[in-house]
Amino acid sequence: FLNLSSLFIVKFIGVLLAIMFSSELINEEFNRKTMQILRTTPIMPLEIIFYRYVTGVLCMFGILASSSIIMYIIIMLGSGVHGIIEELEILWLVIKIVLFESIAYLGIFCLISAYFERPFLLGIVYWIIWEMIVSGTQYQQITVSHYLESILFDGLKNIGLSVTAEDYGLTKIVNDEVVNIATEPTTAMLVMIGIGLGTVVWGARGLANRQF
């Protein structure tokens, strides 16, 4: 369950949902000419993007969390009720990860949508170059993936599973030594909340300056 959810729900479906939601929530307003109407009202750009961001986060989290629960039940069904209950900590960990994934990624893609006319394409480029390539380098701490993996790694350790930072790519070489660079989970969560809020504020400036 953990491997499948990390690969399909977190790294694939989650990112695609964030790109699609942000494109629909922001850029479609320009395409339908409704953003022009909103911009002529007393509503501030920050309000316009913030309410859409919160709605997007709730919808994205709801879809990802529901998908995770359904996948968990299907996979663990063969273990019976006892097996389902016994591994609930792993399900809770995945749900926590998709929550913070929703907060961070949707903020980033809303920012892209606020500034550019083709947010879907740019979102895919960002995902491939930044979150897939850069996250595998020694500069991974400037990616969202690093903080999601840090939460996952710490959660699995607390559950009692035998995992290492190297298993999740949370290491780098310093003076010919492999160093653990996993971020403390509370710090990782605060960073992702900061990314979400920061990108929303920055995106509001983009809405204010974008031409009709």
XYZ file of N, CA, C and O in Angstrom:
848
model
N 0.826 -1.210 0.000
C 0.000 0.000 0.000
C 0.857 1.255 0.000
O 0.592 2.205 -0.744
N 1.885 1.261 0.840
C 2.743 2.439 0.947
C 3.451 2.733 -0.370
O 3.513 3.884 -0.815
N 3.978 1.704 -0.993
C 4.689 1.896 -2.265
C 3.747 2.384 -3.364
O 4.084 3.296 -4.130
N 2.571 1.769 -3.460
C 1.618 2.164 -4.489
C 1.093 3.578 -4.267
O 0.967 4.363 -5.215
N 0.791 3.916 -3.029
C 0.270 5.257 -2.742
C 1.334 6.322 -2.986
O 1.036 7.402 -3.505
N 2.584 6.033 -2.622
C 3.670 6.996 -2.851
C 3.883 7.230 -4.335
O 4.116 8.367 -4.770
N 3.801 6.168 -5.123
C 4.075 6.274 -6.548
C 2.913 6.897 -7.317
O 3.094 7.849 -8.082
N 1.691 6.385 -7.100
C 0.566 6.812 -7.921
C -0.211 7.985 -7.319
O -0.493 8.963 -8.008
N -0.549 7.895 -6.032
C -1.392 8.929 -5.442
C -0.596 10.192 -5.131
O -0.989 11.308 -5.496
N 0.541 10.052 -4.471
C 1.323 11.224 -4.065
C 2.103 11.821 -5.232
O 2.007 13.022 -5.510
N 2.891 11.006 -5.919
C 3.818 11.538 -6.923
C 3.194 11.740 -8.307
O 3.746 12.487 -9.110
N 2.098 11.100 -8.581
C 1.516 11.227 -9.923
C 0.143 11.907 -9.884
O -0.014 13.035 -10.362
N -0.841 11.230 -9.300
C -2.200 11.772 -9.292
C -2.259 13.090 -8.539
O -2.904 14.050 -8.984
N -1.568 13.177 -7.405
C -1.591 14.397 -6.597
C -1.089 15.603 -7.362
O -1.699 16.680 -7.338
N 0.044 15.453 -8.044
C 0.624 16.569 -8.794
C -0.281 16.963 -9.960
O -0.520 18.156 -10.196
N -0.803 15.977 -10.679
C -1.694 16.283 -11.802
C -2.962 16.995 -11.334
O -3.438 17.931 -11.983
N -3.506 16.555 -10.208
C -4.698 17.218 -9.667
C -4.388 18.675 -9.320
O -5.194 19.572 -9.600
N -3.235 18.920 -8.704
C -2.861 20.283 -8.324
C -2.741 21.168 -9.562
O -3.198 22.314 -9.565
N -2.133 20.640 -10.621
C -1.981 21.404 -11.864
C -3.350 21.702 -12.483
O -3.632 22.835 -12.888
N -4.205 20.686 -12.551
C -5.520 20.867 -13.170
C -6.403 21.792 -12.344
O -7.075 22.670 -12.895
N -6.404 21.616 -11.016
C -7.236 22.454 -10.165
C -6.818 23.918 -10.262
O -7.655 24.807 -10.373
N -5.516 24.172 -10.193
C -5.038 25.560 -10.236
C -5.369 26.196 -11.574
O -5.744 27.372 -11.647
N -5.254 25.420 -12.652
C -5.570 25.940 -13.980
C -7.057 26.296 -14.083
O -7.426 27.346 -14.611
N -7.909 25.426 -13.538
C -9.348 25.671 -13.580
C -9.741 26.834 -12.670
O -10.572 27.666 -13.028
N -9.134 26.903 -11.501
C -9.522 27.899 -10.516
C -9.106 29.309 -10.901
O -9.804 30.275 -10.599
N -7.969 29.444 -11.573
C -7.428 30.766 -11.880
C -7.502 31.089 -13.369
O -8.173 32.039 -13.784
N -6.834 30.291 -14.176
C -6.703 30.655 -15.586
C -8.032 30.592 -16.334
O -8.260 31.376 -17.263
N -8.907 29.678 -15.944
C -10.204 29.597 -16.618
C -11.041 30.845 -16.382
O -11.909 31.189 -17.181
N -10.768 31.526 -15.258
C -11.475 32.786 -14.999
C -11.123 33.820 -16.063
O -11.963 34.615 -16.479
N -9.857 33.802 -16.503
C -9.450 34.704 -17.572
C -10.047 34.264 -18.900
O -10.491 35.091 -19.699
N -10.056 32.963 -19.152
C -10.574 32.459 -20.420
C -12.072 32.729 -20.579
O -12.554 32.989 -21.689
N -12.797 32.663 -19.469
C -14.239 32.920 -19.533
C -14.585 34.398 -19.357
O -15.760 34.761 -19.307
N -13.549 35.228 -19.209
C -13.705 36.681 -19.044
C -14.359 37.072 -17.722
O -14.776 38.220 -17.549
N -14.468 36.131 -16.775
C -15.074 36.480 -15.488
C -14.080 37.181 -14.567
O -14.494 37.894 -13.655
N -12.776 36.988 -14.798
C -11.779 37.666 -13.968
C -11.851 39.179 -14.164
O -11.640 39.950 -13.218
N -12.181 39.604 -15.378
C -12.311 41.038 -15.643
C -13.408 41.645 -14.776
O -13.270 42.759 -14.257
N -14.504 40.891 -14.632
C -15.621 41.374 -13.816
C -15.194 41.448 -12.349
O -15.464 42.432 -11.657
N -14.516 40.405 -11.880
C -14.069 40.387 -10.484
C -13.100 41.517 -10.189
O -13.125 42.111 -9.113
N -12.249 41.810 -11.178
C -11.235 42.850 -10.971
C -11.853 44.255 -10.930
O -11.198 45.196 -10.480
N -13.078 44.406 -11.413
C -13.731 45.720 -11.371
C -14.556 45.905 -10.096
O -15.171 46.953 -9.910
N -14.574 44.903 -9.238
C -15.305 44.990 -7.971
C -14.335 45.370 -6.854
O -13.119 45.345 -7.040
N -14.852 45.701 -5.672
C -13.964 46.049 -4.546
C -13.183 44.857 -3.987
O -12.363 45.018 -3.083
N -13.438 43.650 -4.502
C -12.746 42.459 -3.999
C -11.258 42.542 -4.337
O -10.886 42.777 -5.487
N -10.416 42.348 -3.346
C -8.967 42.425 -3.551
C -8.457 41.166 -4.256
O -9.031 40.079 -4.086
N -7.379 41.287 -5.046
C -6.799 40.111 -5.713
C -6.448 38.989 -4.740
O -6.593 37.813 -5.065
N -5.996 39.357 -3.526
C -5.656 38.334 -2.538
C -6.883 37.520 -2.153
O -6.805 36.302 -1.976
N -8.027 38.186 -2.024
C -9.258 37.469 -1.704
C -9.655 36.533 -2.845
O -10.091 35.407 -2.613
N -9.506 37.018 -4.073
C -9.889 36.220 -5.239
C -9.114 34.908 -5.264
O -9.679 33.831 -5.426
N -7.796 35.008 -5.098
C -6.969 33.808 -5.215
C -7.019 32.969 -3.942
O -6.969 31.731 -4.009
N -7.152 33.613 -2.771
C -7.120 32.861 -1.510
C -8.314 31.928 -1.375
O -8.162 30.756 -1.008
N -9.509 32.432 -1.664
C -10.705 31.593 -1.538
C -10.662 30.422 -2.517
O -11.086 29.306 -2.202
N -10.154 30.675 -3.709
C -10.027 29.599 -4.689
C -8.965 28.602 -4.269
O -9.116 27.391 -4.475
N -7.912 29.108 -3.677
C -6.839 28.227 -3.184
C -7.362 27.305 -2.081
O -7.122 26.090 -2.115
N -8.052 27.861 -1.113
C -8.585 27.060 -0.003
C -9.560 26.011 -0.526
O -9.519 24.841 -0.116
N -10.438 26.414 -1.449
C -11.385 25.464 -2.043
C -10.649 24.344 -2.767
O -10.997 23.162 -2.642
N -9.617 24.723 -3.519
C -8.833 23.731 -4.245
C -8.125 22.764 -3.318
O -8.086 21.550 -3.576
N -7.561 23.275 -2.221
C -6.866 22.421 -1.257
C -7.831 21.412 -0.642
O -7.522 20.219 -0.532
N -9.008 21.884 -0.248
C -9.994 20.990 0.372
C -10.457 19.912 -0.603
O -10.571 18.734 -0.234
N -10.713 20.311 -1.854
C -11.169 19.339 -2.860
C -10.064 18.343 -3.194
O -10.301 17.132 -3.263
N -8.848 18.856 -3.396
C -7.728 17.983 -3.737
C -7.432 17.007 -2.599
O -7.256 15.802 -2.830
N -7.408 17.524 -1.370
C -7.155 16.655 -0.224
C -8.254 15.611 -0.071
O -7.988 14.440 0.217
N -9.493 16.026 -0.280
C -10.605 15.086 -0.166
C -10.490 13.946 -1.171
O -10.706 12.778 -0.827
N -10.135 14.276 -2.410
C -9.993 13.249 -3.446
C -8.833 12.323 -3.132
O -8.954 11.085 -3.213
N -7.684 12.888 -2.769
C -6.489 12.070 -2.501
C -6.666 11.212 -1.249
O -6.260 10.050 -1.221
N -7.261 11.800 -0.207
C -7.473 11.047 1.034
C -8.463 9.902 0.802
O -8.247 8.777 1.273
N -9.545 10.185 0.069
C -10.534 9.147 -0.231
C -9.913 8.029 -1.065
O -10.154 6.839 -0.817
N -9.106 8.412 -2.063
C -8.437 7.414 -2.898
C -7.499 6.549 -2.066
O -7.412 5.335 -2.266
N -6.798 7.181 -1.123
C -5.866 6.442 -0.261
C -6.606 5.443 0.622
O -6.181 4.296 0.787
N -7.727 5.875 1.181
C -8.517 4.999 2.054
C -9.060 3.810 1.270
O -8.987 2.661 1.728
N -9.592 4.077 0.075
C -10.137 2.994 -0.757
C -9.038 2.007 -1.149
O -9.212 0.786 -1.064
N -7.889 2.542 -1.579
C -6.769 1.672 -1.950
C -6.302 0.842 -0.765
O -6.023 -0.352 -0.899
N -6.237 1.465 0.405
C -5.795 0.768 1.614
C -6.729 -0.404 1.943
O -6.278 -1.518 2.213
N -8.035 -0.136 1.903
C -9.003 -1.183 2.231
C -8.917 -2.334 1.235
O -8.938 -3.513 1.608
N -8.813 -1.999 -0.050
C -8.736 -3.044 -1.087
C -7.492 -3.905 -0.900
O -7.549 -5.148 -0.957
N -6.344 -3.259 -0.671
C -5.081 -3.996 -0.534
C -5.056 -4.835 0.746
O -4.585 -5.972 0.757
N -5.590 -4.267 1.827
C -5.519 -4.950 3.122
C -6.696 -5.894 3.371
O -6.746 -6.552 4.404
N -7.629 -5.952 2.433
C -8.830 -6.770 2.625
C -8.497 -8.237 2.864
O -9.154 -8.914 3.659
N -7.439 -8.708 2.222
C -7.057 -10.101 2.387
C -6.560 -10.427 3.782
O -6.535 -11.598 4.185
N -6.171 -9.395 4.539
C -5.671 -9.609 5.901
C -6.779 -9.618 6.932
O -6.522 -9.828 8.119
N -8.000 -9.336 6.479
C -9.119 -9.320 7.410
C -9.201 -8.021 8.194
O -8.377 -7.114 8.037
N -10.189 -7.943 9.057
C -10.404 -6.728 9.857
C -9.193 -6.429 10.733
O -8.787 -5.276 10.885
N -8.597 -7.472 11.323
C -7.438 -7.273 12.198
C -6.279 -6.644 11.420
O -5.611 -5.727 11.917
N -6.044 -7.122 10.205
C -4.958 -6.576 9.390
C -5.200 -5.132 9.017
O -4.272 -4.319 9.001
N -6.450 -4.799 8.716
C -6.791 -3.418 8.366
C -6.538 -2.487 9.544
O -5.949 -1.413 9.400
N -6.980 -2.899 10.717
C -6.812 -2.062 11.915
C -5.349 -1.953 12.323
O -4.880 -0.893 12.755
N -4.611 -3.039 12.170
C -3.222 -3.080 12.642
C -2.323 -2.078 11.915
O -1.388 -1.535 12.509
N -2.598 -1.815 10.644
C -1.725 -0.939 9.862
C -2.322 0.449 9.621
O -1.911 1.151 8.700
N -3.261 0.860 10.448
C -3.894 2.160 10.261
C -2.902 3.318 10.388
O -3.119 4.400 9.829
N -1.800 3.113 11.133
C -0.795 4.171 11.281
C -0.184 4.557 9.932
O 0.109 5.729 9.684
N -0.004 3.572 9.067
C 0.559 3.849 7.742
C -0.457 4.630 6.903
O -0.084 5.568 6.183
N -1.735 4.272 6.995
C -2.778 5.003 6.280
C -2.819 6.460 6.753
O -2.899 7.384 5.940
N -2.761 6.657 8.051
C -2.779 8.014 8.611
C -1.566 8.807 8.116
O -1.680 9.998 7.805
N -0.419 8.170 8.026
C 0.796 8.833 7.545
C 0.618 9.296 6.095
O 0.995 10.423 5.747
N 0.054 8.432 5.255
C -0.179 8.796 3.850
C -1.173 9.948 3.755
O -0.988 10.885 2.961
N -2.229 9.917 4.562
C -3.218 10.995 4.553
C -2.571 12.317 4.970
O -2.861 13.380 4.399
N -1.692 12.268 5.951
C -0.981 13.475 6.382
C -0.106 14.026 5.268
O -0.044 15.239 5.044
N 0.537 13.142 4.538
C 1.401 13.562 3.432
C 0.593 14.220 2.319
O 0.983 15.262 1.782
N -0.569 13.632 1.964
C -1.362 14.221 0.874
C -1.965 15.561 1.289
O -2.208 16.432 0.434
N -2.187 15.767 2.584
C -2.670 17.069 3.057
C -1.634 18.145 2.785
O -1.943 19.195 2.199
N -0.397 17.901 3.204
C 0.642 18.913 3.012
C 1.076 19.017 1.554
O 1.501 20.086 1.105
N 0.942 17.925 0.813
C 1.187 17.992 -0.622
C 0.177 18.931 -1.269
O 0.541 19.762 -2.124
N -1.082 18.827 -0.866
C -2.129 19.686 -1.413
C -1.843 21.150 -1.099
O -1.981 22.027 -1.966
N -1.441 21.425 0.128
C -1.166 22.800 0.548
C -0.024 23.414 -0.255
O -0.124 24.550 -0.745
N 1.065 22.684 -0.415
C 2.249 23.226 -1.080
C 2.100 23.284 -2.595
O 2.308 24.332 -3.216
N 1.743 22.161 -3.210
C 1.698 22.117 -4.668
C 0.606 23.017 -5.245
O 0.816 23.675 -6.269
N -0.554 23.056 -4.614
C -1.619 23.882 -5.166
C -1.236 25.363 -5.112
O -1.559 26.132 -6.018
N -0.521 25.745 -4.055
C -0.050 27.127 -3.976
C 0.912 27.452 -5.103
O 0.815 28.502 -5.747
N 1.850 26.545 -5.362
C 2.835 26.756 -6.430
C 2.158 26.860 -7.784
O 2.453 27.758 -8.592
N 1.221 25.967 -8.059
C 0.580 25.961 -9.371
C -0.436 27.092 -9.521
O -0.680 27.551 -10.637
N -1.022 27.556 -8.416
C -1.872 28.751 -8.482
C -1.020 29.971 -8.825
O -1.447 30.859 -9.566
N 0.192 30.007 -8.285
C 1.122 31.088 -8.605
C 1.448 31.094 -10.099
O 1.424 32.147 -10.749
N 1.735 29.922 -10.637
C 2.021 29.813 -12.077
C 0.815 30.255 -12.897
O 0.941 30.986 -13.883
N -0.389 29.850 -12.464
C -1.610 30.204 -13.195
C -1.875 31.704 -13.165
O -2.454 32.265 -14.100
N -1.473 32.357 -12.068
C -1.713 33.792 -11.936
C -0.830 34.613 -12.867
O -1.208 35.724 -13.264
N 0.313 34.082 -13.236
C 1.276 34.845 -14.033
C 1.314 34.451 -15.511
O 1.705 35.271 -16.346
N 0.943 33.222 -15.816
C 1.137 32.736 -17.187
C -0.166 32.239 -17.810
O -1.068 31.785 -17.101
N -0.233 32.316 -19.141
C -1.430 31.939 -19.868
C -1.523 30.435 -20.120
O -2.589 29.931 -20.459
N -0.414 29.717 -20.032
C -0.418 28.269 -20.241
C 0.100 27.559 -18.990
O 1.171 26.948 -19.003
N -0.656 27.627 -17.907
C -0.182 27.076 -16.628
C -0.032 25.563 -16.623
O 0.828 25.038 -15.929
N -0.875 24.863 -17.407
C -0.801 23.398 -17.386
C 0.550 22.931 -17.915
O 1.226 22.100 -17.295
N 0.972 23.482 -19.041
C 2.245 23.099 -19.644
C 3.416 23.481 -18.738
O 4.325 22.675 -18.503
N 3.375 24.695 -18.192
C 4.458 25.137 -17.310
C 4.482 24.334 -16.012
O 5.546 24.080 -15.451
N 3.293 23.925 -15.552
C 3.229 23.097 -14.355
C 3.893 21.754 -14.569
O 4.615 21.256 -13.693
N 3.658 21.147 -15.722
C 4.298 19.871 -16.064
C 5.811 20.037 -16.139
O 6.565 19.189 -15.638
N 6.265 21.138 -16.760
C 7.710 21.403 -16.872
C 8.329 21.564 -15.489
O 9.399 21.013 -15.197
N 7.647 22.319 -14.622
C 8.132 22.493 -13.241
C 8.242 21.145 -12.533
O 9.234 20.855 -11.866
N 7.216 20.344 -12.677
C 7.185 19.040 -12.003
C 8.340 18.158 -12.466
O 9.040 17.569 -11.642
N 8.548 18.083 -13.782
C 9.595 17.205 -14.316
C 10.990 17.710 -13.960
O 11.834 16.955 -13.474
N 11.219 19.012 -14.180
C 12.573 19.553 -13.972
C 12.882 19.736 -12.493
O 13.945 19.341 -12.009
N 11.944 20.354 -11.771
C 12.233 20.719 -10.383
C 11.987 19.571 -9.407
O 12.868 19.226 -8.616
N 10.803 18.992 -9.454
C 10.437 18.004 -8.448
C 10.949 16.599 -8.749
O 11.007 15.762 -7.855
N 11.327 16.328 -9.995
C 11.822 14.994 -10.314
C 13.346 14.979 -10.505
O 14.016 14.054 -10.057
N 13.881 16.008 -11.151
C 15.325 16.030 -11.410
C 16.089 16.662 -10.257
O 17.004 16.067 -9.695
N 15.703 17.883 -9.873
C 16.413 18.580 -8.795
C 16.284 17.838 -7.473
O 17.211 17.814 -6.659
N 15.132 17.187 -7.244
C 14.927 16.469 -5.980
C 15.875 15.284 -5.820
O 16.029 14.753 -4.723
N 16.512 14.879 -6.913
C 17.469 13.781 -6.836
C 18.899 14.243 -6.726
O 19.819 13.423 -6.754
N 19.097 15.544 -6.571
C 20.453 16.096 -6.466
C 20.731 16.546 -5.038
O 19.894 16.423 -4.147
N 21.896 17.134 -4.841
C 22.276 17.616 -3.520
C 21.569 18.921 -3.167
O 21.751 19.461 -2.071
N 20.766 19.446 -4.089
C 20.008 20.678 -3.821
C 18.541 20.376 -3.550
O 17.686 21.243 -3.678
N 18.249 19.150 -3.152
C 16.867 18.712 -2.992
C 16.098 19.482 -1.938
O 14.866 19.497 -1.941
N 16.791 20.180 -1.029
C 16.090 20.898 0.041
C 15.328 22.118 -0.449
O 14.645 22.772 0.339
N 15.444 22.436 -1.742
C 14.657 23.531 -2.305
C 13.478 22.981 -3.103
O 12.882 23.696 -3.908
N 13.140 21.730 -2.870
C 11.986 21.117 -3.533
C 10.950 20.686 -2.505
O 11.288 20.412 -1.341
N 9.707 20.612 -2.922
C 8.632 20.124 -2.046
C 8.830 18.644 -1.755
O 8.555 18.165 -0.645
N 9.320 17.904 -2.748
C 9.510 16.458 -2.600
C 10.377 16.120 -1.392
O 10.118 15.138 -0.695
N 11.388 16.929 -1.148
C 12.284 16.680 -0.017
C 11.510 16.672 1.303
O 11.713 15.797 2.151
N 10.616 17.632 1.467
C 9.882 17.747 2.727
C 8.818 16.664 2.863
O 8.563 16.176 3.973
N 8.226 16.269 1.758
C 7.277 15.151 1.806
C 7.988 13.856 2.181
O 7.491 13.081 3.011
N 9.148 13.630 1.584
C 9.931 12.421 1.900
C 10.417 12.453 3.340
O 10.497 11.410 4.002
N 10.736 13.627 3.864
C 11.185 13.748 5.252
C 10.078 13.352 6.217
O 10.317 12.656 7.215
N 8.851 13.788 5.935
C 7.708 13.418 6.773
C 7.476 11.915 6.706
O 7.231 11.261 7.730
N 7.549 11.368 5.514
C 7.355 9.929 5.331
C 8.426 9.138 6.075
O 8.112 8.175 6.794
N 9.668 9.527 5.912
C 10.793 8.836 6.552
C 10.651 8.845 8.072
O 10.770 7.803 8.734
N 10.377 10.014 8.643
C 10.245 10.111 10.104
C 9.040 9.324 10.594
O 9.101 8.668 11.640
N 7.942 9.381 9.843
C 6.745 8.647 10.248
C 6.965 7.155 10.275
O 6.517 6.463 11.198
N 7.680 6.637 9.276
C 7.951 5.204 9.228
C 8.879 4.778 10.367
O 8.735 3.690 10.928
N 9.830 5.644 10.704
C 10.716 5.344 11.843
C 9.922 5.278 13.136
O 10.142 4.393 13.967
N 8.995 6.212 13.319
C 8.193 6.230 14.546
C 7.265 5.024 14.640
O 6.957 4.556 15.741
N 6.814 4.541 13.488
C 5.974 3.336 13.479
C 6.782 2.114 13.894
O 6.253 1.147 14.436
N 8.092 2.176 13.671
C 8.962 1.064 14.053
C 9.527 0.291 12.888
O 10.162 -0.757 13.081
N 9.333 0.806 11.674
C 9.882 0.124 10.503
C 11.367 0.431 10.350
O 11.831 1.507 10.727
N 12.079 -0.507 9.798
C 13.527 -0.344 9.608
C 13.786 0.365 8.285
O 13.799 -0.254 7.217
N 13.948 1.681 8.346
C 14.205 2.479 7.145
C 15.407 3.387 7.410
O 15.731 3.703 8.560
N 16.075 3.788 6.335
C 17.203 4.703 6.448
C 16.953 5.920 5.569
O 16.141 5.868 4.627
N 17.645 7.003 5.868
C 17.501 8.220 5.073
C 17.894 7.964 3.619
O 17.324 8.541 2.696
N 18.842 7.073 3.426
C 19.310 6.765 2.076
C 18.215 6.098 1.251
O 18.153 6.254 0.021
N 17.325 5.345 1.912
C 16.222 4.686 1.212
C 15.322 5.695 0.507
O 14.697 5.386 -0.503
N 15.249 6.913 1.049
C 14.377 7.947 0.499
C 15.156 9.102 -0.119
O 14.610 10.182 -0.344
N 16.426 8.858 -0.382
C 17.249 9.870 -1.039
C 17.523 11.087 -0.188
O 17.860 12.157 -0.713
N 17.387 10.953 1.125
C 17.561 12.085 2.026
C 18.991 12.164 2.542
O 19.244 12.324 3.744
N 19.941 12.065 1.638
C 21.358 12.135 2.007
C 22.117 12.945 0.971
O 21.647 13.146 -0.155
N 23.266 13.430 1.363
C 24.187 14.038 0.414
C 25.610 13.797 0.906
O 25.837 13.501 2.084
N 26.551 13.925 0.001
C 27.950 13.650 0.335
C 28.649 14.941 0.745
O 28.669 15.920 -0.006
N 29.209 14.937 1.949
C 29.969 16.074 2.466
C 31.317 15.561 2.944
O 31.383 14.714 3.839
N 32.371 16.062 2.337
C 33.724 15.610 2.683
C 33.862 14.092 2.598
O 34.386 13.439 3.506
N 33.330 13.546 1.496
C 33.386 12.104 1.223
C 32.605 11.266 2.215
O 32.804 10.055 2.317
N 31.700 11.895 2.959
C 30.857 11.162 3.904
C 29.387 11.361 3.543
O 28.979 12.446 3.126
N 28.612 10.316 3.713
C 27.177 10.400 3.453
C 26.492 10.996 4.677
O 26.572 10.450 5.779
N 25.807 12.127 4.472
C 25.187 12.857 5.578
C 23.660 12.823 5.440
O 23.122 13.004 4.344
N 22.996 12.583 6.556
C 21.532 12.587 6.596
C 21.037 14.037 6.566
O 21.379 14.836 7.430
N 20.243 14.390 5.551
C 19.733 15.762 5.449
C 18.210 15.811 5.585
O 17.576 16.789 5.185
N 17.628 14.759 6.137
C 16.168 14.747 6.342
C 15.774 15.899 7.262
O 16.409 16.141 8.290
N 14.733 16.608 6.888
C 14.244 17.730 7.688
C 13.314 17.224 8.780
O 12.508 16.326 8.548
N 13.435 17.811 9.967
C 12.559 17.436 11.078
C 11.109 17.648 10.649
O 10.788 18.649 10.014
N 10.211 16.683 10.923
C 8.846 16.721 10.356
C 8.054 17.993 10.650
O 7.353 18.491 9.776
N 8.147 18.498 11.873
C 7.406 19.728 12.190
C 7.901 20.886 11.341
O 7.108 21.678 10.809
N 9.218 20.969 11.179
C 9.799 22.007 10.322
C 9.343 21.824 8.884
O 9.004 22.794 8.191
N 9.322 20.571 8.422
C 8.886 20.287 7.048
C 7.436 20.728 6.838
O 7.103 21.321 5.802
N 6.577 20.463 7.815
C 5.171 20.869 7.696
C 5.044 22.392 7.652
O 4.284 22.941 6.846
N 5.795 23.075 8.513
C 5.741 24.543 8.541
C 6.262 25.142 7.239
O 5.736 26.139 6.753
N 7.296 24.517 6.682
C 7.845 24.994 5.402
C 6.786 24.887 4.310
O 6.594 25.812 3.514
N 6.062 23.769 4.256
C 5.059 23.591 3.215
C 3.860 24.512 3.402
O 3.290 25.001 2.430
N 3.489 24.762 4.645
C 2.433 25.752 4.889
C 2.907 27.126 4.439
O 2.161 27.897 3.816
N 4.173 27.440 4.736
C 4.754 28.714 4.305
C 4.784 28.833 2.793
O 4.518 29.909 2.237
N 5.116 27.729 2.114
C 5.125 27.733 0.638
C 3.724 28.029 0.114
O 3.535 28.845 -0.791
N 2.718 27.348 0.695
C 1.344 27.551 0.252
C 0.889 28.991 0.421
O 0.395 29.618 -0.522
N 1.078 29.554 1.610
C 0.640 30.926 1.884
C 1.468 31.946 1.106
O 0.930 32.924 0.576
N 2.775 31.703 1.032
C 3.653 32.636 0.325
C 3.332 32.718 -1.158
O 3.310 33.810 -1.743
N 3.086 31.574 -1.767
C 2.769 31.572 -3.197
C 1.403 32.186 -3.480
O 1.197 32.789 -4.536
N 0.473 32.059 -2.543
C -0.837 32.694 -2.710
C -0.696 34.217 -2.705
O -1.284 34.920 -3.539
N 0.094 34.741 -1.761
C 0.326 36.196 -1.688
C 1.030 36.683 -2.949
O 0.664 37.707 -3.536
N 2.036 35.938 -3.380
C 2.772 36.289 -4.601
C 1.857 36.191 -5.820
O 1.906 37.035 -6.726
N 1.007 35.177 -5.831
C 0.064 35.024 -6.933
C -0.933 36.167 -6.992
O -1.356 36.576 -8.078
N -1.325 36.696 -5.824
C -2.255 37.833 -5.790
C -1.638 39.048 -6.477
O -2.327 39.799 -7.170
N -0.337 39.224 -6.312
C 0.345 40.323 -7.002
C 0.318 40.100 -8.514
O 0.179 41.055 -9.293
N 0.443 38.832 -8.922
C 0.366 38.520 -10.343
C -0.995 38.838 -10.920
O -1.107 39.365 -12.027
N -2.058 38.513 -10.160
C -3.420 38.826 -10.615
C -3.614 40.331 -10.745
O -4.254 40.815 -11.690
N -3.068 41.080 -9.788
C -3.234 42.528 -9.794
C -2.539 43.179 -10.989
O -3.026 44.181 -11.525
N -1.410 42.593 -11.404
C -0.622 43.184 -12.488
C -0.902 42.591 -13.866
O -0.476 43.150 -14.876
N -1.626 41.459 -13.900
C -1.849 40.796 -15.185
C -2.842 41.576 -16.041
O -3.858 42.063 -15.549
N -2.535 41.666 -17.315
C -3.384 42.400 -18.246
C -4.599 41.568 -18.636
O -4.529 40.357 -18.736
N -5.718 42.216 -18.864
C -6.937 41.531 -19.311
C -6.757 41.038 -20.732
O -6.090 41.646 -21.521
